Every structure is written in C-alpha cells, then in structure tokens.
mmCIF file of C-alpha atoms in Angstrom:
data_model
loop_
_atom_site.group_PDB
_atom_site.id
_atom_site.type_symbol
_atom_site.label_atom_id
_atom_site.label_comp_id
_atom_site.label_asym_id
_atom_site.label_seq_id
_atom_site.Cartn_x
_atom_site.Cartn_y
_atom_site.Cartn_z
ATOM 1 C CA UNK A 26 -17.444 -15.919 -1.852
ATOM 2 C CA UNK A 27 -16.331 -15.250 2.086
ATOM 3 C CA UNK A 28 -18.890 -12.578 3.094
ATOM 4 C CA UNK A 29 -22.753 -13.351 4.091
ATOM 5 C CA UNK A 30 -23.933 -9.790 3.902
ATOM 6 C CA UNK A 31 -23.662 -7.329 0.223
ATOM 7 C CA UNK A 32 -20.762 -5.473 -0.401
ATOM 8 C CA UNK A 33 -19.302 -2.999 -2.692
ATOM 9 C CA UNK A 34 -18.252 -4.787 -5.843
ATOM 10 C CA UNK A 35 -14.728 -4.419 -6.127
ATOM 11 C CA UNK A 36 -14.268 -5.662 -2.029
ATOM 12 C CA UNK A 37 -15.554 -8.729 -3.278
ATOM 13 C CA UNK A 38 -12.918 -8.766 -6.043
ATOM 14 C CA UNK A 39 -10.261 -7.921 -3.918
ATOM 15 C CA UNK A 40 -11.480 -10.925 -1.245
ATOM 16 C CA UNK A 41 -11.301 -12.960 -4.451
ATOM 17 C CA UNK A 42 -8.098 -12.224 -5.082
ATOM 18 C CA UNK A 43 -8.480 -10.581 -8.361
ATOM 19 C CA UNK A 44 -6.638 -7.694 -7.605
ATOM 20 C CA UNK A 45 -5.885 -5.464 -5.090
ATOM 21 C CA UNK A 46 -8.656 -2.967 -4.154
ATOM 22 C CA UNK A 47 -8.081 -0.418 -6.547
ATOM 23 C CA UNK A 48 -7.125 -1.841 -9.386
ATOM 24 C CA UNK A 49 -10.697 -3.983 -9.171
ATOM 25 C CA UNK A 50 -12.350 -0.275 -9.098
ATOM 26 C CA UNK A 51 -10.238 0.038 -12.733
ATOM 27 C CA UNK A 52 -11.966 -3.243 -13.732
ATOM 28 C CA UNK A 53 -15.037 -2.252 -12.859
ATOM 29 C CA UNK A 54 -14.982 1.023 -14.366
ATOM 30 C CA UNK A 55 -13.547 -0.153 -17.978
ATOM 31 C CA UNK A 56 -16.051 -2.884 -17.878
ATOM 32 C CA UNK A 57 -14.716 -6.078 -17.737
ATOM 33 C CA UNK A 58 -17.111 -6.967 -15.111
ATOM 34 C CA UNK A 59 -19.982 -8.838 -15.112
ATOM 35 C CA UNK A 60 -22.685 -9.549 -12.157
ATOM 36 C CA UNK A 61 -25.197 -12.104 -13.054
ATOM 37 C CA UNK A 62 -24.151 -11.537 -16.756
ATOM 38 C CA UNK A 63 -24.585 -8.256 -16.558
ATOM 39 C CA UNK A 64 -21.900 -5.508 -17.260
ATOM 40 C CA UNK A 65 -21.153 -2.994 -14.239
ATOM 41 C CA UNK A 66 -19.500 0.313 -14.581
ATOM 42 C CA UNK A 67 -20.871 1.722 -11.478
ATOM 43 C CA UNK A 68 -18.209 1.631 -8.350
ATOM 44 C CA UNK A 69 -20.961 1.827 -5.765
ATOM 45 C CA UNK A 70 -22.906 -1.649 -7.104
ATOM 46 C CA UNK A 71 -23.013 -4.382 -4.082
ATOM 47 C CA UNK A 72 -23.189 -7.724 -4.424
ATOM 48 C CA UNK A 73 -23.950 -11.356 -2.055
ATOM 49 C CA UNK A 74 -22.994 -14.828 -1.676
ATOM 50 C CA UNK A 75 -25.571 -15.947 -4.382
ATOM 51 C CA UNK A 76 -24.531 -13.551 -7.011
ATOM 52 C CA UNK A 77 -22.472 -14.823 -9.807
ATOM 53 C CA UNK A 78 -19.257 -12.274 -10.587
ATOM 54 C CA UNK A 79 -16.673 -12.681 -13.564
ATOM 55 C CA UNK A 80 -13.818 -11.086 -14.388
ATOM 56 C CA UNK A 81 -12.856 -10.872 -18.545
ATOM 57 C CA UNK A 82 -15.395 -13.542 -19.026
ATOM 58 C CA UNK A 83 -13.895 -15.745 -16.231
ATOM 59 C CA UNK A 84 -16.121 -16.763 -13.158
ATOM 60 C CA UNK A 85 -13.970 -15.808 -9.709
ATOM 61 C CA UNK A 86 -13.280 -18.497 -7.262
ATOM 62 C CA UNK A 87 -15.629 -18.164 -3.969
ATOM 63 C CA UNK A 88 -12.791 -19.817 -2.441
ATOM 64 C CA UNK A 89 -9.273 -18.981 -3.407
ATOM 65 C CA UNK A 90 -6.362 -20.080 -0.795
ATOM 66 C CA UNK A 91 -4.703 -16.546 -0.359
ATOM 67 C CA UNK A 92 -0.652 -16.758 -1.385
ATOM 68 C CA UNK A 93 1.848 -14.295 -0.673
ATOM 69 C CA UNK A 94 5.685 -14.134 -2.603
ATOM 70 C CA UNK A 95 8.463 -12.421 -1.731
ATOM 71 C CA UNK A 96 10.677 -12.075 -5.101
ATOM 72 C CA UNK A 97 14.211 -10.443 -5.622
ATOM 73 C CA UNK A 98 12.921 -8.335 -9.157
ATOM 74 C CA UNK A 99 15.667 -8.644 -11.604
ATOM 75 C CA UNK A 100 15.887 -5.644 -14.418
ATOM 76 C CA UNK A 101 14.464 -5.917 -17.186
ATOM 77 C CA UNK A 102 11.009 -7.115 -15.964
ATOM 78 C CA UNK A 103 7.456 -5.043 -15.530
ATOM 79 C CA UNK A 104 5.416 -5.083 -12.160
ATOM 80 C CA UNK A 105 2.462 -5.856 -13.659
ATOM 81 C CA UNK A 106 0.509 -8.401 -15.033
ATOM 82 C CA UNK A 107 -0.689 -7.083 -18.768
ATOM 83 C CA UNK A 108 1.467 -5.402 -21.143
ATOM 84 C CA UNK A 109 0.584 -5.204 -24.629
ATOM 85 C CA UNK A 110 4.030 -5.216 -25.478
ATOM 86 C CA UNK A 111 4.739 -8.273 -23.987
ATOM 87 C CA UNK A 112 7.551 -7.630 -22.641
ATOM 88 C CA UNK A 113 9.119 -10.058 -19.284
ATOM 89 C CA UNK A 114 7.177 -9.361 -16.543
ATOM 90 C CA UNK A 115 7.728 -10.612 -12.891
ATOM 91 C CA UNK A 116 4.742 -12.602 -12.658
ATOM 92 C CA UNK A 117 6.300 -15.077 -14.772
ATOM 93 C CA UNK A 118 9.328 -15.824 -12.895
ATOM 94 C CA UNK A 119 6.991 -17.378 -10.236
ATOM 95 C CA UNK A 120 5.360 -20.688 -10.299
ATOM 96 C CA UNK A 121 2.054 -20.833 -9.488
ATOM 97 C CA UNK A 122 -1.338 -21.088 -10.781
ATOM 98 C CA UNK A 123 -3.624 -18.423 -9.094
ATOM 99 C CA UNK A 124 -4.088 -15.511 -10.462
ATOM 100 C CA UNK A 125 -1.128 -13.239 -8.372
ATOM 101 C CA UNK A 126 0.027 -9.534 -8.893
ATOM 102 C CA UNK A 127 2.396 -7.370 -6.792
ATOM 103 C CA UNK A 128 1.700 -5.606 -4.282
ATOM 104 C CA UNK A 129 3.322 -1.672 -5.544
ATOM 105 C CA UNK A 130 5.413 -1.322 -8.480
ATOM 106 C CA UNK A 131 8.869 -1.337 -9.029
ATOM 107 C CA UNK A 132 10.425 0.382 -12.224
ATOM 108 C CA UNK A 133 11.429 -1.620 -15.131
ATOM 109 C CA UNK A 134 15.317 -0.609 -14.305
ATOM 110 C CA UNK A 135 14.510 -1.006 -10.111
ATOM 111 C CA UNK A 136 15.382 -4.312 -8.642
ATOM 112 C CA UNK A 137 14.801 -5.842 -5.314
ATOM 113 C CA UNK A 138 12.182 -6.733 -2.525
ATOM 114 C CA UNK A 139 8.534 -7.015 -4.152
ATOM 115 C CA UNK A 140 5.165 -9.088 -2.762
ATOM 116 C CA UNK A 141 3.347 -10.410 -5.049
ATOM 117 C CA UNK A 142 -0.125 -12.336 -3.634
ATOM 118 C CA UNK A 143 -3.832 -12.610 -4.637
ATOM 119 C CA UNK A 144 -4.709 -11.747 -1.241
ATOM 120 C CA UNK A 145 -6.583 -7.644 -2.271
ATOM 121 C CA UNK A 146 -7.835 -6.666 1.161
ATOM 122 C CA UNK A 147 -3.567 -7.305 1.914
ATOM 123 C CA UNK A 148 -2.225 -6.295 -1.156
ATOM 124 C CA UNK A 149 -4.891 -2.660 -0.061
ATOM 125 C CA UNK A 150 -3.320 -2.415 3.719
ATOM 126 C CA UNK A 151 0.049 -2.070 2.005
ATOM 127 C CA UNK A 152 -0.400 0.542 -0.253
ATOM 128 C CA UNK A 153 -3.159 2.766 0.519
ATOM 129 C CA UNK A 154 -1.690 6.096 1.250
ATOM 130 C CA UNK A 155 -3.732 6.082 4.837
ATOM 131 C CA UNK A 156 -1.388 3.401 5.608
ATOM 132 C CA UNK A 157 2.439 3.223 5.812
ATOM 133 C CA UNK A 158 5.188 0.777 4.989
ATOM 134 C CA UNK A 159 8.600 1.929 4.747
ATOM 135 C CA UNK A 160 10.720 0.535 2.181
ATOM 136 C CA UNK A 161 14.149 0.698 1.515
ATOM 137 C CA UNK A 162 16.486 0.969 -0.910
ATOM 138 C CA UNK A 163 20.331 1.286 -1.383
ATOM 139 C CA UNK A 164 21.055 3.956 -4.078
ATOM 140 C CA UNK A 165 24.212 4.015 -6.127
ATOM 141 C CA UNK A 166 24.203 7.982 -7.981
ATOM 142 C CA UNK A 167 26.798 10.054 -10.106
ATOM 143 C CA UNK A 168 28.550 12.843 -8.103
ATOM 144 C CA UNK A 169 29.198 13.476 -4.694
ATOM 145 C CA UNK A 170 26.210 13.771 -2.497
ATOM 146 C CA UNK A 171 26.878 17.021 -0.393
ATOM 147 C CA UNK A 172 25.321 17.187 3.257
ATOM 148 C CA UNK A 173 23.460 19.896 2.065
ATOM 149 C CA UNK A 174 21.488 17.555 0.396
ATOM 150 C CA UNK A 175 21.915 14.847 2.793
ATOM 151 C CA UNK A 176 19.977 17.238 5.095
ATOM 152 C CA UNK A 177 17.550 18.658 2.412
ATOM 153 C CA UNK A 178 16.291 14.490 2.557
ATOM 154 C CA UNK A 179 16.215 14.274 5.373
ATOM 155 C CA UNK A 180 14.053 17.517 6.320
ATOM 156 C CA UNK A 181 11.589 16.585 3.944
ATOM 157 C CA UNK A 182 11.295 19.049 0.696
ATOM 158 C CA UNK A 183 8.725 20.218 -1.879
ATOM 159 C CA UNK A 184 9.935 19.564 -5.850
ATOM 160 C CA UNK A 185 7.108 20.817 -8.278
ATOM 161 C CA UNK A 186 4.550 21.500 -5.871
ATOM 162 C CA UNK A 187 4.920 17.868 -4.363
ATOM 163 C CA UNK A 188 5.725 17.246 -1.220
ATOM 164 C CA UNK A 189 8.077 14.458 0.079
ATOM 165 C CA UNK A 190 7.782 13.043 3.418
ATOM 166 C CA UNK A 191 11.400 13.171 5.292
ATOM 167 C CA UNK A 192 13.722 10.676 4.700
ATOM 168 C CA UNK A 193 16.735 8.652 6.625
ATOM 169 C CA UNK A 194 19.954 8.352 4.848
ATOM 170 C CA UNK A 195 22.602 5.939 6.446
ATOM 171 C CA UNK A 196 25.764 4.257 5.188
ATOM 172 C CA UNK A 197 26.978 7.003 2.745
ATOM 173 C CA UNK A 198 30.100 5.981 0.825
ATOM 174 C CA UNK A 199 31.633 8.377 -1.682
ATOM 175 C CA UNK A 200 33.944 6.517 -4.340
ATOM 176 C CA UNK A 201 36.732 9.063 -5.886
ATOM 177 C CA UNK A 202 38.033 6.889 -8.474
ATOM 178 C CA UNK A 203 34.712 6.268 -10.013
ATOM 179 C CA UNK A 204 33.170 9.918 -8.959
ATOM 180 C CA UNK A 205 29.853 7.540 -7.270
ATOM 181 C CA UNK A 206 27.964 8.101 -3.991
ATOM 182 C CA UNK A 207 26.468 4.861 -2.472
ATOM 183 C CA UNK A 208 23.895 5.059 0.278
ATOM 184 C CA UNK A 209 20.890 3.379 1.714
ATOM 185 C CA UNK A 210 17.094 5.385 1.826
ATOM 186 C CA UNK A 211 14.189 4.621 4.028
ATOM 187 C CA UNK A 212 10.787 6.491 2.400
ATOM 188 C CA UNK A 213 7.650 6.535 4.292
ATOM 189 C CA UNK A 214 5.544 6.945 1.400
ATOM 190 C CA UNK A 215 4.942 5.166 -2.191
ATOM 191 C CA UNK A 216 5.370 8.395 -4.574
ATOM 192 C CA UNK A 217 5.999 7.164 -7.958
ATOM 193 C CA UNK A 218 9.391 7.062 -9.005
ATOM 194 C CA UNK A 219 10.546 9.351 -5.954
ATOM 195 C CA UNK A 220 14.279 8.455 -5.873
ATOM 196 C CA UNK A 221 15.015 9.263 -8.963
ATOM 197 C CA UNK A 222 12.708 12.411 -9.332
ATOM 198 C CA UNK A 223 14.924 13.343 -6.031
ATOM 199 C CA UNK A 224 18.026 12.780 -8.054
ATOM 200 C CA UNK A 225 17.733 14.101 -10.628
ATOM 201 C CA UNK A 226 16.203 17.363 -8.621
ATOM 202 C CA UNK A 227 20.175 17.639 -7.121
ATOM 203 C CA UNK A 228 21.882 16.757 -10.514
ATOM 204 C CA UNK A 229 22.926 12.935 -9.095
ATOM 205 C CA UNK A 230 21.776 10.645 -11.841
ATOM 206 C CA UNK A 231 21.201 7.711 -10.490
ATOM 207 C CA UNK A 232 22.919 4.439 -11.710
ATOM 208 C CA UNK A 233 21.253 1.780 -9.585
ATOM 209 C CA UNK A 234 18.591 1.065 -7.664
ATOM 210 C CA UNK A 235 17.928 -1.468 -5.349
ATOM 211 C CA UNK A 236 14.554 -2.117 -2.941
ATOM 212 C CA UNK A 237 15.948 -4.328 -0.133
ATOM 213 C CA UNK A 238 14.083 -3.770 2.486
ATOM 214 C CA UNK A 239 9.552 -3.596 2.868
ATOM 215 C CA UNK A 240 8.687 -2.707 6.048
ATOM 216 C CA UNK A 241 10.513 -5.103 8.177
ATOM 217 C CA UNK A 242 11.069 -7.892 5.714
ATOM 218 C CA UNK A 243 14.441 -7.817 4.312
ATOM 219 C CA UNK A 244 15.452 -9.804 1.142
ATOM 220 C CA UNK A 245 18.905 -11.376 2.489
ATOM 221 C CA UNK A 246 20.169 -14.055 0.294
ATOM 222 C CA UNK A 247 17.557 -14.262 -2.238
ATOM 223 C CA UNK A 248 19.377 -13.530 -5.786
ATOM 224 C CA UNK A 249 17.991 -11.761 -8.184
ATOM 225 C CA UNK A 250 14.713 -14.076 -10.159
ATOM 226 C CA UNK A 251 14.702 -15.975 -6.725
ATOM 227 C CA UNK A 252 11.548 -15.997 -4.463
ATOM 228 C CA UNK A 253 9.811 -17.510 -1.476
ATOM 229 C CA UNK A 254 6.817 -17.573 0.542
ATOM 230 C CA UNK A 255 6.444 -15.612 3.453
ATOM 231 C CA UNK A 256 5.547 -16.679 6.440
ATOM 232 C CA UNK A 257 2.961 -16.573 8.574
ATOM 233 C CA UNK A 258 4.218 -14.291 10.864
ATOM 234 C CA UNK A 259 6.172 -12.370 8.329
ATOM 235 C CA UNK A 260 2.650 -11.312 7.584
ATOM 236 C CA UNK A 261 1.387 -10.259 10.343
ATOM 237 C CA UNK A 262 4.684 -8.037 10.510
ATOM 238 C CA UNK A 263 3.723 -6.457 7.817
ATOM 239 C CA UNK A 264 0.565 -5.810 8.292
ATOM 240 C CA UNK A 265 1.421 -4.390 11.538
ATOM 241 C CA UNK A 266 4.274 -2.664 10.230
ATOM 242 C CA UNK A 267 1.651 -0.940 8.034
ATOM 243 C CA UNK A 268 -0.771 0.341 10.517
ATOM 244 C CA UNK A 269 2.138 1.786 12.156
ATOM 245 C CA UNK A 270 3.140 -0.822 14.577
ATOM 246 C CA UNK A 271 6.390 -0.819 13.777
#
C-alpha cells in the first residue's frame, strides 16, 4: 500500500485500484470489506501500511502498476464489471489481468470513446462533478432539429427540475430523404443519460449515439471492440483537461 500515514478506507481502495473512489464507498457500505478480517460498513474507518484490506475475500495488491485503456464500446455491451445477468460487458473485450473498470458509463445502446483503468484516485478526477471533462458525441435523431432548439442547447435549459449545463452544437446535417438530423454535442457535465432525456424532451428520438471525443482525446481510427493504451501524456491531458486546463 503507497501511503505511510492512515487514510480513509475507500482512498486506499481507490490507490489500489479497486475501483474508483466512489464505487469503493459502495463496497464498503454493502460490506464486502474486510480490515484485519474484520467487516467495515463505516465510510469514515482509516487504515495504514501494516493493515491487511480485502475486497470479496481477496487481499488487494500494495503494489498494483496503474493501467489506463482507451476502447471504441461496441453496442450491445454493459460499462460495468458485475451483472447478474451476464450479459457482454466491455471489460471483457480487453486483455489484461488487473482488476480494470471504466471510468463513467456508457449506455448499453451508446458506443464510442470509454477509459477503462484501475488507477481510482484517476478514474475520481474524471468524474467527480467538482471536476469537468467534456465529452463528445455525434448524435444521429428522427426529425428535423429546428434552431429553436439548436439555441434552447445551447442556452442551457431546465427539464423536470434538472438543470443542464449549456451545450455546443456544430456540424448539423438535416437528411430529407430519410427525415434524420445528424450533429455533433459537446456536454460539460456527466448527467445520466442526458442526450437522450434532451431528445426525447423536443420529440427527436434518437437513433444513434456515438461518444467520440473525452476531453481532448479523440478515438480516430479505433473500430468498434478495438482499444489501446494511452499515453503518458495523453494522461496528463486529461487530467488537466479535467481541472479545467483545457
């Protein structure tokens, strides 16, 4: 374990690379935990180098090499790494033997960019709301997209008592002969399922949607099941990218 002082519980996790942050705090609190063999439920326990931690009866590694994938998410597959209905999930289209999970979520329909790593305090930095990663997506819908709501997007709007951050539309194509509106859609936030919740606010059901773009790392010619490593300095991009250092 990397730290020579106690800290909260579920930073150790994440340092681990268990899982990001957050989702350690849901291990913790559904207790599948352990500290010395000892259950924990409580988020505020800390821990040190000499204490033993395990994870679903599994000792974590004190020294995991961090890994981070980019992947072009093909539909059909889950960002996540249990489902009891084991269906395909994205994890598996990636070889390697650490324990990895994405970094966000992408809906089961939704392909495109997504990071997967076991790197938490990273996997935290890029989704924490106090943070802020743009990603982008190009958006194929049914109808024509007026400028009315072109401008509505781009304004920012509230739908349900939520709020959503402005938005910046760019390359809007509007097909007759298929009665389809194609355009590309930076957010600034990580509202679940936002695009189409937008959609389907204006009546424009969407038909496809594709992430190609997180922060300033852009998928290019990876096809769809394909990934890579990043890159050093892809990285530190995107970590800068998230504390708004664009």
């Amino acid at each position: 374990m990397d730290y020579s002082k106690q800290i909260r519980l579920q930073k150790a996790l994440a340092q681990a690379g268990v899982a990001s942050r957050r989702k350690s705090e849901e291990f913790i609190t559904s207790g599948r935990v352990k500290v010395n063999g000892v259950t924990v439920k409580e988020l505020g326990t800390k821990v040190g180098p000499k204490d033993a931690i395990e994870v679903d009866g599994r000792p974590i590694q004190s020294k995991e090499i961090h890994v981070y994938y980019l992947i072009n998410k093909p539909r059909g597959y889950l960002s996540t790494i249990d489902d009891p209905l084991d269906r395909p999930k994205v994890i598996d289209l990636i070889r390697e033997n650490r324990r990895i999970y994405p970094v966000g979520r992408l809906d089961m329909d939704t392909t495109g960019a997504l990071i997967l790593t076991n790197d938490g305090d990273f996997a935290q930095k890029l989704t924490h709301p106090s943070f802020d990663t743009d990603k982008t997506y190009r958006v194929s819908v049914k109808g024509k997209m007026s400028f009315k709501v072109t401008a509505a997007l781009e304004e920012g709007l509230i739908i349900d008592e939520v709020y959503y951050r402005p938005m910046q539309i760019k390359n809007y194509r509007y097909f007759a002969d298929k009665d389809r509106s194609v355009f590309d859609i930076t957010l600034h936030e990580g509202k679940n399922r936002q695009i189409r919740v937008l959609m389907d606010h204006f009546e424009l059901p969407v038909i496809r949607l594709h992430r190609f773009a997180i922060g300033p790392i852009v998928l290019e010619n990876l096809s769809h099941g394909q990934y890579r490593e990043l890159k050093p300095f892809e990285i530190k991009k995107l970590l800068k990218a998230a504390e708004g250092g664009k």
